[in-house]
mmCIF file of C-alpha atoms in Angstrom:
data_model
loop_
_atom_site.group_PDB
_atom_site.id
_atom_site.type_symbol
_atom_site.label_atom_id
_atom_site.label_comp_id
_atom_site.label_asym_id
_atom_site.label_seq_id
_atom_site.Cartn_x
_atom_site.Cartn_y
_atom_site.Cartn_z
ATOM 1 C CA MET A 180 77.303 132.033 -2.113
ATOM 2 C CA LYS A 181 80.066 133.082 0.268
ATOM 3 C CA PHE A 182 81.516 131.382 3.322
ATOM 4 C CA PHE A 183 82.332 134.610 5.180
ATOM 5 C CA SER A 184 80.727 138.002 5.434
ATOM 6 C CA PHE A 185 81.555 140.282 8.327
ATOM 7 C CA ILE A 186 83.196 143.546 9.217
ATOM 8 C CA LEU A 187 85.090 144.264 12.429
ATOM 9 C CA LEU A 188 84.371 147.430 14.397
ATOM 10 C CA PHE A 189 87.022 149.681 15.907
ATOM 11 C CA PHE A 190 87.544 152.457 18.427
ATOM 12 C CA SER A 191 84.157 151.910 20.016
ATOM 13 C CA SER A 192 84.327 152.135 23.793
ATOM 14 C CA LYS A 193 86.284 154.140 26.354
ATOM 15 C CA THR A 194 87.789 152.829 29.565
ATOM 16 C CA PHE A 195 88.864 156.283 30.770
ATOM 17 C CA GLY A 196 86.737 159.372 30.408
ATOM 18 C CA ALA A 197 82.991 159.427 30.008
ATOM 19 C CA TYR A 198 81.309 158.625 26.703
ATOM 20 C CA TYR A 199 80.314 162.264 26.300
ATOM 21 C CA ASP A 200 83.856 163.644 26.751
ATOM 22 C CA VAL A 201 85.479 165.329 23.739
ATOM 23 C CA LEU A 202 88.950 166.735 23.146
ATOM 24 C CA PRO A 203 89.659 170.258 24.417
ATOM 25 C CA LYS A 204 90.134 172.912 21.769
ATOM 26 C CA GLY A 205 93.447 172.500 19.948
ATOM 27 C CA VAL A 206 94.270 169.088 21.430
ATOM 28 C CA ARG A 207 95.120 166.243 19.052
ATOM 29 C CA ASN A 208 94.687 162.513 19.504
ATOM 30 C CA LEU A 209 96.410 159.643 17.713
ATOM 31 C CA THR A 210 95.083 156.099 18.145
ATOM 32 C CA TYR A 211 96.546 152.759 17.122
ATOM 33 C CA GLN A 212 94.647 149.502 17.548
ATOM 34 C CA TYR A 213 95.598 145.891 16.885
ATOM 35 C CA THR A 214 92.828 143.303 16.663
ATOM 36 C CA MET A 215 93.129 139.549 16.377
ATOM 37 C CA THR A 216 90.278 137.069 16.067
ATOM 38 C CA GLY A 217 90.207 133.454 17.104
ATOM 39 C CA GLU A 218 89.471 130.802 14.519
ATOM 40 C CA ILE A 219 86.142 131.514 12.846
ATOM 41 C CA THR A 220 84.382 128.264 12.035
ATOM 42 C CA GLY A 221 80.708 129.115 11.650
ATOM 43 C CA ARG A 222 77.769 131.416 12.219
ATOM 44 C CA TYR A 223 74.445 131.507 14.021
ATOM 45 C CA THR A 224 71.447 130.348 11.977
ATOM 46 C CA ASN A 225 67.968 131.833 11.795
ATOM 47 C CA SER A 226 67.008 129.811 14.888
ATOM 48 C CA GLY A 227 70.117 130.888 16.795
ATOM 49 C CA ASN A 228 71.955 127.568 16.497
ATOM 50 C CA LEU A 229 75.652 127.502 15.603
ATOM 51 C CA GLN A 230 76.388 126.097 12.142
ATOM 52 C CA GLY A 231 79.721 125.526 10.411
ATOM 53 C CA TYR A 232 80.701 127.168 7.137
ATOM 54 C CA ASN A 233 80.306 124.472 4.501
ATOM 55 C CA ILE A 234 78.959 123.718 1.082
ATOM 56 C CA ASN A 235 77.891 120.434 -0.523
ATOM 57 C CA ALA A 236 78.587 119.645 -4.181
ATOM 58 C CA ASN A 237 77.445 116.828 -6.456
ATOM 59 C CA ILE A 238 80.042 115.792 -9.050
ATOM 60 C CA ASN A 239 78.189 115.247 -12.336
ATOM 61 C CA ALA A 240 79.503 114.200 -15.731
ATOM 62 C CA ASP A 241 79.994 117.720 -17.105
ATOM 63 C CA SER A 242 82.142 118.728 -14.139
ATOM 64 C CA ILE A 243 84.726 115.945 -14.608
ATOM 65 C CA LYS A 244 84.780 115.818 -18.398
ATOM 66 C CA GLY A 245 88.292 116.494 -19.657
ATOM 67 C CA ILE A 246 90.082 115.712 -16.398
ATOM 68 C CA ASN A 247 91.966 112.862 -18.092
ATOM 69 C CA ALA A 248 91.699 110.347 -20.943
ATOM 70 C CA ALA A 249 90.368 107.499 -18.752
ATOM 71 C CA VAL A 250 87.466 109.639 -17.528
ATOM 72 C CA ASP A 251 86.596 110.855 -21.020
ATOM 73 C CA THR A 252 86.704 107.298 -22.407
ATOM 74 C CA TYR A 253 84.296 106.112 -19.744
ATOM 75 C CA LEU A 254 81.886 109.024 -20.185
ATOM 76 C CA GLY A 255 81.882 108.415 -23.937
ATOM 77 C CA THR A 256 80.441 104.943 -23.420
ATOM 78 C CA LEU A 257 77.375 106.220 -21.555
ATOM 79 C CA SER A 258 73.969 106.686 -23.091
ATOM 80 C CA ALA A 259 72.419 110.140 -22.999
ATOM 81 C CA GLU A 260 70.256 109.143 -20.040
ATOM 82 C CA ASP A 261 73.151 107.555 -18.107
ATOM 83 C CA TYR A 262 75.312 110.582 -18.810
ATOM 84 C CA LYS A 263 72.618 112.836 -17.395
ATOM 85 C CA ASN A 264 72.234 110.727 -14.233
ATOM 86 C CA PHE A 265 75.941 110.102 -13.694
ATOM 87 C CA SER A 266 77.315 111.058 -10.279
ATOM 88 C CA PHE A 267 80.837 110.570 -8.996
ATOM 89 C CA GLY A 268 79.633 111.341 -5.510
ATOM 90 C CA THR A 269 79.124 114.332 -3.232
ATOM 91 C CA PHE A 270 81.718 116.488 -1.530
ATOM 92 C CA GLN A 271 81.635 118.885 1.378
ATOM 93 C CA GLY A 272 83.794 121.961 1.753
ATOM 94 C CA ALA A 273 84.397 123.250 5.293
ATOM 95 C CA ALA A 274 86.027 126.660 5.815
ATOM 96 C CA THR A 275 87.746 128.351 8.744
ATOM 97 C CA SER A 276 89.224 131.812 8.972
ATOM 98 C CA GLU A 277 91.487 134.018 11.066
ATOM 99 C CA VAL A 278 91.658 137.795 10.780
ATOM 100 C CA LYS A 279 94.192 140.309 12.088
ATOM 101 C CA VAL A 280 93.579 144.016 11.794
ATOM 102 C CA GLN A 281 95.602 147.123 12.484
ATOM 103 C CA GLY A 282 93.781 150.418 12.713
ATOM 104 C CA LEU A 283 95.050 153.993 12.752
ATOM 105 C CA GLY A 284 92.907 156.927 13.787
ATOM 106 C CA GLY A 285 93.186 160.550 14.790
ATOM 107 C CA GLY A 286 91.101 163.335 16.284
ATOM 108 C CA TYR A 287 91.280 167.087 16.745
ATOM 109 C CA GLY A 288 89.396 169.406 19.092
ATOM 110 C CA LEU A 289 87.906 172.187 16.958
ATOM 111 C CA THR A 290 86.288 173.713 20.025
ATOM 112 C CA ASP A 291 85.749 172.604 23.599
ATOM 113 C CA LYS A 292 82.537 170.955 22.416
ATOM 114 C CA VAL A 293 83.356 169.698 18.893
ATOM 115 C CA THR A 294 85.898 167.025 17.936
ATOM 116 C CA ILE A 295 86.488 165.747 14.423
ATOM 117 C CA TYR A 296 88.041 162.334 13.870
ATOM 118 C CA GLY A 297 88.801 159.624 11.350
ATOM 119 C CA PHE A 298 90.170 156.098 11.295
ATOM 120 C CA ILE A 299 91.014 153.403 8.772
ATOM 121 C CA PRO A 300 91.706 149.679 9.362
ATOM 122 C CA PHE A 301 94.196 147.483 7.534
ATOM 123 C CA TYR A 302 93.268 143.792 7.313
ATOM 124 C CA SER A 303 95.280 140.604 7.069
ATOM 125 C CA ALA A 304 93.067 137.537 6.595
ATOM 126 C CA THR A 305 93.544 133.832 5.964
ATOM 127 C CA VAL A 306 90.858 131.356 4.932
ATOM 128 C CA ASN A 307 91.380 127.600 4.775
ATOM 129 C CA LEU A 308 88.854 125.655 2.724
ATOM 130 C CA ASN A 309 89.160 121.879 3.161
ATOM 131 C CA ILE A 310 87.343 119.465 0.865
ATOM 132 C CA GLU A 311 86.236 115.962 1.847
ATOM 133 C CA ARG A 312 84.146 113.316 0.148
ATOM 134 C CA THR A 313 80.819 112.573 1.837
ATOM 135 C CA GLU A 314 79.228 110.045 -0.543
ATOM 136 C CA LYS A 315 80.578 107.802 -3.293
ATOM 137 C CA GLY A 316 79.120 107.880 -6.755
ATOM 138 C CA ARG A 317 75.998 106.377 -8.240
ATOM 139 C CA ASN A 318 75.416 105.198 -11.824
ATOM 140 C CA ASN A 319 79.156 104.899 -12.402
ATOM 141 C CA VAL A 320 79.824 101.298 -13.346
ATOM 142 C CA GLY A 321 82.498 99.498 -15.351
ATOM 143 C CA THR A 322 85.560 101.680 -15.874
ATOM 144 C CA ALA A 323 84.347 104.063 -13.138
ATOM 145 C CA ILE A 324 85.586 101.605 -10.530
ATOM 146 C CA GLN A 325 89.107 102.389 -11.708
ATOM 147 C CA LEU A 326 88.506 106.104 -11.124
ATOM 148 C CA GLU A 327 88.180 105.429 -7.393
ATOM 149 C CA ASN A 328 91.854 104.428 -7.288
ATOM 150 C CA LEU A 329 93.343 107.352 -9.197
ATOM 151 C CA PRO A 330 95.795 109.375 -7.041
ATOM 152 C CA ASP A 331 94.330 112.641 -5.727
ATOM 153 C CA VAL A 332 91.201 112.154 -7.772
ATOM 154 C CA ASP A 333 89.018 113.776 -5.081
ATOM 155 C CA VAL A 334 90.972 117.029 -5.036
ATOM 156 C CA ARG A 335 91.256 117.169 -8.797
ATOM 157 C CA LEU A 336 87.575 116.534 -9.313
ATOM 158 C CA ILE A 337 86.390 119.197 -6.911
ATOM 159 C CA GLN A 338 88.838 121.714 -8.348
ATOM 160 C CA SER A 339 87.610 120.814 -11.826
ATOM 161 C CA LEU A 340 84.019 121.337 -10.729
ATOM 162 C CA PHE A 341 84.557 124.824 -9.328
ATOM 163 C CA VAL A 342 87.333 126.079 -11.609
ATOM 164 C CA ASN A 343 86.430 124.667 -15.020
ATOM 165 C CA TYR A 344 82.676 124.231 -14.676
ATOM 166 C CA TYR A 345 81.639 127.084 -12.386
ATOM 167 C CA LYS A 346 84.591 129.378 -13.312
ATOM 168 C CA TYR A 347 85.771 130.159 -9.775
ATOM 169 C CA GLN A 348 89.385 130.655 -8.843
ATOM 170 C CA PRO A 349 91.027 127.589 -7.237
ATOM 171 C CA LEU A 350 89.743 126.504 -3.839
ATOM 172 C CA GLY A 351 91.912 125.898 -0.789
ATOM 173 C CA ARG A 352 93.952 128.453 1.126
ATOM 174 C CA TRP A 353 93.226 132.145 0.521
ATOM 175 C CA GLN A 354 95.175 135.082 1.962
ATOM 176 C CA ALA A 355 94.909 138.832 1.494
ATOM 177 C CA THR A 356 96.021 142.106 3.056
ATOM 178 C CA ASP A 357 94.298 145.374 2.258
ATOM 179 C CA PHE A 358 92.587 148.433 3.671
ATOM 180 C CA GLY A 359 89.108 148.467 5.141
ATOM 181 C CA ASP A 360 86.533 151.252 4.929
ATOM 182 C CA LEU A 361 87.441 154.747 6.129
ATOM 183 C CA GLU A 362 85.231 156.368 8.796
ATOM 184 C CA MET A 363 85.111 160.150 9.288
ATOM 185 C CA GLY A 364 82.951 161.882 11.861
ATOM 186 C CA ALA A 365 82.311 164.790 14.176
ATOM 187 C CA MET A 366 81.344 164.546 17.859
ATOM 188 C CA TYR A 367 79.385 167.314 19.535
ATOM 189 C CA GLN A 368 78.972 167.479 23.301
ATOM 190 C CA LEU A 369 75.341 168.499 23.771
ATOM 191 C CA ARG A 370 75.452 168.982 27.527
ATOM 192 C CA LYS A 371 77.771 168.343 30.438
ATOM 193 C CA TRP A 372 76.574 168.469 34.006
ATOM 194 C CA ARG A 373 78.509 167.760 37.212
ATOM 195 C CA ASN A 374 78.259 163.986 36.864
ATOM 196 C CA ALA A 375 76.443 163.392 33.551
ATOM 197 C CA GLY A 376 76.432 164.420 29.928
ATOM 198 C CA ALA A 377 75.135 163.795 26.417
ATOM 199 C CA LEU A 378 76.822 163.636 23.020
ATOM 200 C CA ILE A 379 75.939 163.204 19.349
ATOM 201 C CA ASN A 380 78.247 161.750 16.724
ATOM 202 C CA THR A 381 77.577 161.913 13.007
ATOM 203 C CA GLY A 382 79.612 161.125 9.930
ATOM 204 C CA PHE A 383 80.167 158.810 6.980
ATOM 205 C CA VAL A 384 81.976 155.635 5.960
ATOM 206 C CA ALA A 385 83.777 155.691 2.595
ATOM 207 C CA PRO A 386 84.175 152.530 0.460
ATOM 208 C CA THR A 387 87.972 152.318 0.606
ATOM 209 C CA GLY A 388 88.085 148.639 1.620
ATOM 210 C CA ARG A 389 88.649 145.527 -0.448
ATOM 211 C CA GLN A 390 85.329 144.433 -1.934
ATOM 212 C CA ASP A 391 83.950 140.945 -2.428
ATOM 213 C CA ASN A 392 85.260 139.142 -5.516
ATOM 214 C CA PRO A 393 82.467 137.073 -7.109
ATOM 215 C CA ASP A 394 85.082 134.752 -8.650
ATOM 216 C CA ILE A 395 86.565 133.700 -5.288
ATOM 217 C CA LEU A 396 84.313 131.478 -3.205
ATOM 218 C CA GLN A 397 86.235 131.685 0.079
ATOM 219 C CA ASP A 398 87.385 135.315 0.185
ATOM 220 C CA ILE A 399 86.504 137.954 2.767
ATOM 221 C CA ALA A 400 85.380 141.472 1.911
ATOM 222 C CA PHE A 401 87.132 144.132 3.989
ATOM 223 C CA GLY A 402 84.555 146.743 3.023
ATOM 224 C CA ASP A 403 80.919 146.861 1.926
ATOM 225 C CA GLY A 404 81.566 148.601 -1.401
ATOM 226 C CA GLN A 405 79.246 151.555 -0.823
ATOM 227 C CA TRP A 406 78.968 154.796 1.178
ATOM 228 C CA ASP A 407 77.374 154.837 4.633
ATOM 229 C CA ALA A 408 76.002 157.693 6.718
ATOM 230 C CA PHE A 409 75.516 157.323 10.466
ATOM 231 C CA PHE A 410 74.046 159.171 13.427
ATOM 232 C CA GLU A 411 74.850 158.323 17.039
ATOM 233 C CA PHE A 412 73.471 159.602 20.311
ATOM 234 C CA GLY A 413 74.590 158.667 23.797
ATOM 235 C CA VAL A 414 74.632 159.636 27.449
ATOM 236 C CA GLY A 415 76.789 158.922 30.471
ATOM 237 C CA TYR A 416 76.341 159.111 34.226
ATOM 238 C CA THR A 417 78.791 158.869 37.142
ATOM 239 C CA PHE A 418 77.453 157.876 40.555
ATOM 240 C CA SER A 419 78.265 159.952 43.615
ATOM 241 C CA GLY A 420 79.219 159.248 47.213
ATOM 242 C CA LYS A 421 80.476 155.760 47.990
ATOM 243 C CA LEU A 422 79.658 154.702 44.427
ATOM 244 C CA SER A 423 81.689 157.462 42.770
ATOM 245 C CA ASP A 424 84.045 154.894 41.215
ATOM 246 C CA PHE A 425 81.157 153.473 39.186
ATOM 247 C CA SER A 426 79.675 154.955 36.010
ATOM 248 C CA PHE A 427 77.745 153.835 32.964
ATOM 249 C CA ASP A 428 77.411 154.905 29.341
ATOM 250 C CA GLN A 429 74.638 154.185 26.876
ATOM 251 C CA TRP A 430 74.783 155.026 23.185
ATOM 252 C CA ASN A 431 72.876 154.158 20.016
ATOM 253 C CA ARG A 432 73.908 154.318 16.376
ATOM 254 C CA ALA A 433 71.813 154.204 13.202
ATOM 255 C CA THR A 434 73.523 153.614 9.848
ATOM 256 C CA TYR A 435 72.066 154.144 6.386
ATOM 257 C CA GLN A 436 73.808 152.183 3.616
ATOM 258 C CA PHE A 437 73.535 153.827 0.216
ATOM 259 C CA PRO A 438 72.700 151.656 -2.825
ATOM 260 C CA TYR A 439 75.340 150.764 -5.400
ATOM 261 C CA ASN A 440 75.877 148.527 -8.431
ATOM 262 C CA ALA A 441 78.016 145.388 -8.317
ATOM 263 C CA ASP A 442 78.874 142.311 -10.379
ATOM 264 C CA VAL A 443 77.496 139.226 -8.608
ATOM 265 C CA ARG A 444 76.876 135.530 -9.173
ATOM 266 C CA LEU A 445 73.230 134.772 -10.016
ATOM 267 C CA PRO A 446 72.370 131.409 -8.418
ATOM 268 C CA SER A 447 69.323 129.368 -9.422
ATOM 269 C CA SER A 448 69.125 127.173 -6.302
ATOM 270 C CA SER A 449 69.233 128.107 -2.628
ATOM 271 C CA ALA A 450 70.185 124.517 -1.745
ATOM 272 C CA PHE A 451 73.355 124.807 -3.866
ATOM 273 C CA PRO A 452 73.874 128.546 -4.524
ATOM 274 C CA VAL A 453 76.979 128.075 -6.689
ATOM 275 C CA THR A 454 76.706 129.054 -10.337
ATOM 276 C CA SER A 455 78.759 130.119 -13.333
ATOM 277 C CA THR A 456 76.167 132.760 -14.251
ATOM 278 C CA LYS A 457 77.159 136.334 -13.451
ATOM 279 C CA GLY A 458 75.440 139.663 -13.883
ATOM 280 C CA ASN A 459 75.188 143.200 -12.614
ATOM 281 C CA ALA A 460 72.844 143.998 -9.727
ATOM 282 C CA HIS A 461 71.580 147.115 -8.024
ATOM 283 C CA VAL A 462 72.308 146.403 -4.361
ATOM 284 C CA LYS A 463 70.875 148.106 -1.302
ATOM 285 C CA LEU A 464 72.420 146.621 1.821
ATOM 286 C CA GLY A 465 70.181 146.649 4.880
ATOM 287 C CA ASN A 466 70.362 149.595 7.240
ATOM 288 C CA LYS A 467 71.860 148.962 10.681
ATOM 289 C CA ALA A 468 70.892 149.895 14.233
ATOM 290 C CA GLN A 469 73.113 149.314 17.253
ATOM 291 C CA THR A 470 72.578 149.898 20.957
ATOM 292 C CA ASN A 471 75.299 149.654 23.606
ATOM 293 C CA LEU A 472 75.334 149.633 27.409
ATOM 294 C CA GLN A 473 78.631 149.943 29.244
ATOM 295 C CA GLY A 474 79.411 149.797 32.939
ATOM 296 C CA ASN A 475 82.699 151.267 34.164
ATOM 297 C CA TYR A 476 84.668 150.833 37.374
ATOM 298 C CA ARG A 477 87.624 153.033 38.322
ATOM 299 C CA ILE A 478 90.134 150.850 40.183
ATOM 300 C CA SER A 479 92.451 153.789 40.854
ATOM 301 C CA ASP A 480 93.411 157.086 39.249
ATOM 302 C CA ASP A 481 95.494 155.134 36.727
ATOM 303 C CA TRP A 482 93.537 151.898 36.209
ATOM 304 C CA GLY A 483 89.983 151.194 35.119
ATOM 305 C CA THR A 484 87.763 148.422 33.756
ATOM 306 C CA SER A 485 84.572 148.284 31.717
ATOM 307 C CA LEU A 486 81.990 145.701 30.698
ATOM 308 C CA THR A 487 79.972 146.316 27.527
ATOM 309 C CA TYR A 488 76.933 144.712 25.944
ATOM 310 C CA SER A 489 76.122 145.485 22.296
ATOM 311 C CA LEU A 490 73.055 144.556 20.288
ATOM 312 C CA GLU A 491 73.147 145.126 16.528
ATOM 313 C CA TYR A 492 70.385 144.623 14.008
ATOM 314 C CA LYS A 493 70.790 144.772 10.231
ATOM 315 C CA GLU A 494 67.868 144.820 7.836
ATOM 316 C CA LYS A 495 67.565 142.437 4.910
ATOM 317 C CA ASP A 496 69.500 143.323 1.748
ATOM 318 C CA ASP A 497 67.713 144.219 -1.486
ATOM 319 C CA TYR A 498 69.076 142.869 -4.806
ATOM 320 C CA ARG A 499 67.694 143.896 -8.175
ATOM 321 C CA SER A 500 69.133 142.220 -11.241
ATOM 322 C CA SER A 501 67.754 140.673 -14.429
ATOM 323 C CA ASN A 502 67.051 137.441 -12.499
ATOM 324 C CA ALA A 503 64.337 137.643 -9.838
ATOM 325 C CA VAL A 504 65.020 134.097 -8.573
ATOM 326 C CA ALA A 505 68.703 134.894 -8.046
ATOM 327 C CA ASP A 506 67.785 138.139 -6.263
ATOM 328 C CA SER A 507 65.654 136.230 -3.785
ATOM 329 C CA ILE A 508 68.438 133.696 -3.125
ATOM 330 C CA LEU A 509 71.056 136.421 -2.633
ATOM 331 C CA GLU A 510 68.801 138.133 -0.093
ATOM 332 C CA GLU A 511 68.426 134.990 2.024
ATOM 333 C CA GLY A 512 70.209 135.142 5.370
ATOM 334 C CA THR A 513 71.111 138.828 5.107
ATOM 335 C CA GLU A 514 68.884 140.042 7.941
ATOM 336 C CA ARG A 515 71.222 139.803 10.935
ATOM 337 C CA ILE A 516 71.212 140.140 14.711
ATOM 338 C CA SER A 517 74.259 139.915 16.961
ATOM 339 C CA HIS A 518 74.719 139.967 20.734
ATOM 340 C CA THR A 519 78.244 140.868 21.854
ATOM 341 C CA GLY A 520 79.921 140.993 25.262
ATOM 342 C CA ARG A 521 83.179 142.881 25.837
ATOM 343 C CA PHE A 522 85.544 143.264 28.803
ATOM 344 C CA SER A 523 88.227 145.966 28.886
ATOM 345 C CA LEU A 524 91.127 146.849 31.171
ATOM 346 C CA GLY A 525 92.731 150.251 30.811
ATOM 347 C CA TYR A 526 95.678 152.253 32.094
ATOM 348 C CA THR A 527 96.392 155.975 31.722
ATOM 349 C CA THR A 528 99.504 158.097 32.250
ATOM 350 C CA LEU A 529 97.529 161.333 32.625
ATOM 351 C CA ASN A 530 98.320 161.712 36.314
ATOM 352 C CA LEU A 531 101.986 160.894 35.773
ATOM 353 C CA PHE A 532 102.088 163.490 33.010
ATOM 354 C CA LYS A 533 100.567 166.124 35.304
ATOM 355 C CA GLN A 534 103.232 165.272 37.882
ATOM 356 C CA LYS A 535 105.880 165.578 35.134
ATOM 357 C CA LYS A 536 106.846 161.928 35.630
ATOM 358 C CA PHE A 537 105.903 160.877 32.090
ATOM 359 C CA PHE A 538 106.578 162.682 28.822
ATOM 360 C CA LEU A 539 103.149 162.204 27.220
ATOM 361 C CA PRO A 540 99.536 161.679 28.307
ATOM 362 C CA LEU A 541 98.359 158.415 26.837
ATOM 363 C CA SER A 542 95.975 155.564 27.575
ATOM 364 C CA LEU A 543 96.438 151.835 27.012
ATOM 365 C CA ASN A 544 93.526 149.467 26.667
ATOM 366 C CA LEU A 545 93.318 145.678 26.433
ATOM 367 C CA ALA A 546 89.954 144.114 25.612
ATOM 368 C CA VAL A 547 88.397 140.753 24.780
ATOM 369 C CA GLN A 548 84.973 140.255 23.283
ATOM 370 C CA SER A 549 82.707 137.519 22.026
ATOM 371 C CA ILE A 550 79.609 137.296 19.858
ATOM 372 C CA PHE A 551 77.654 134.910 22.071
ATOM 373 C CA ALA A 552 74.299 134.819 20.246
ATOM 374 C CA GLY A 553 72.693 136.022 17.070
ATOM 375 C CA LYS A 554 70.964 135.349 13.777
ATOM 376 C CA TYR A 555 72.877 134.878 10.517
ATOM 377 C CA THR A 556 75.972 136.386 12.109
ATOM 378 C CA PRO A 557 79.493 134.927 12.496
ATOM 379 C CA LYS A 558 80.515 133.387 15.807
ATOM 380 C CA TYR A 559 83.963 134.517 16.873
ATOM 381 C CA GLU A 560 86.074 135.874 19.711
ATOM 382 C CA ARG A 561 88.571 138.682 19.376
ATOM 383 C CA ALA A 562 91.217 140.511 21.392
ATOM 384 C CA ASP A 563 92.123 144.201 21.027
ATOM 385 C CA PHE A 564 95.103 146.236 22.113
ATOM 386 C CA GLN A 565 94.735 149.990 21.817
ATOM 387 C CA ILE A 566 96.986 152.936 22.551
ATOM 388 C CA ARG A 567 95.851 156.574 22.486
ATOM 389 C CA MET A 568 98.241 159.520 22.593
ATOM 390 C CA PHE A 569 97.232 163.104 23.313
ATOM 391 C CA PHE A 570 99.295 166.131 22.337
#
């Protein structure tokens, strides 16, 4: 069971230039992007409702045994049946997260129709997991009343449950910085007419990013852990006459995720999918399909805006380990749908460069986007700043 599972996407849309445009032969491009998310507090459920990231835990006798002498003395007085039914209460863990990402990419025009490119993100993420008690204990009489008054007993008990009993690393605040997955591709301009064109983009994603750690409950994976192959096709059209400042782009991407082997936790209950049991599984993450529609408006020769809608669908994951029940639990909630809206404002120095008033042709882009609906997908907003240099 994990609180967070998502990957940010980079270098997707263009404010200047049509979707089907590629670099001229011999021209190079260097791109830097900075992305920052708002606080991520939950995800959309199967029915499309927003639900917070949380987990409920029942504190039984085994989980608190050994925490101190008073607890052990009390547990030693219980009969076998009372020991089995003992509960110190239930706890709820609620998690929030913030992610900042820097990405660096580059492209090169092999010909006037073919451009090769690559980019890699670098993540900085923070997760805060706060624990609170939701129900006091049952079947804990006598000396147990004294346990209620022990300083910090709630925090110590929940840490004991997850660290000593379930063998996770300590809960609370988690931070990490590391690379994400590397994408490499080639774009080929199929056709270009006077005011329209078509392009294909194909390539792969290499597993260079930080993978999920099964011993950390509240961590974030910066990469999927396996190779991907993708194929993208898109078109663009610019209106003429009085509408010549308006254009639209439409592109679609299909991604195949190759299977791999990974060490995972093997839960026995979907209601409380936390377990100390681990094993190796053959994992096939669901393939992905994404469609995008973008409308563009040229404010002037230097300024432009765009509005983008993206729909992404991911198939259900397939787990195959020695435990069929655990496989079924791990596959729950992995079929995902997300609806995203994005607004961009861009500026280019191309005209100033042609007039020899600026030393380099570059474009600046500021964008905000939000996942406003979905199924089993995180709900968050993000802001991007991007700069592209051409030389």
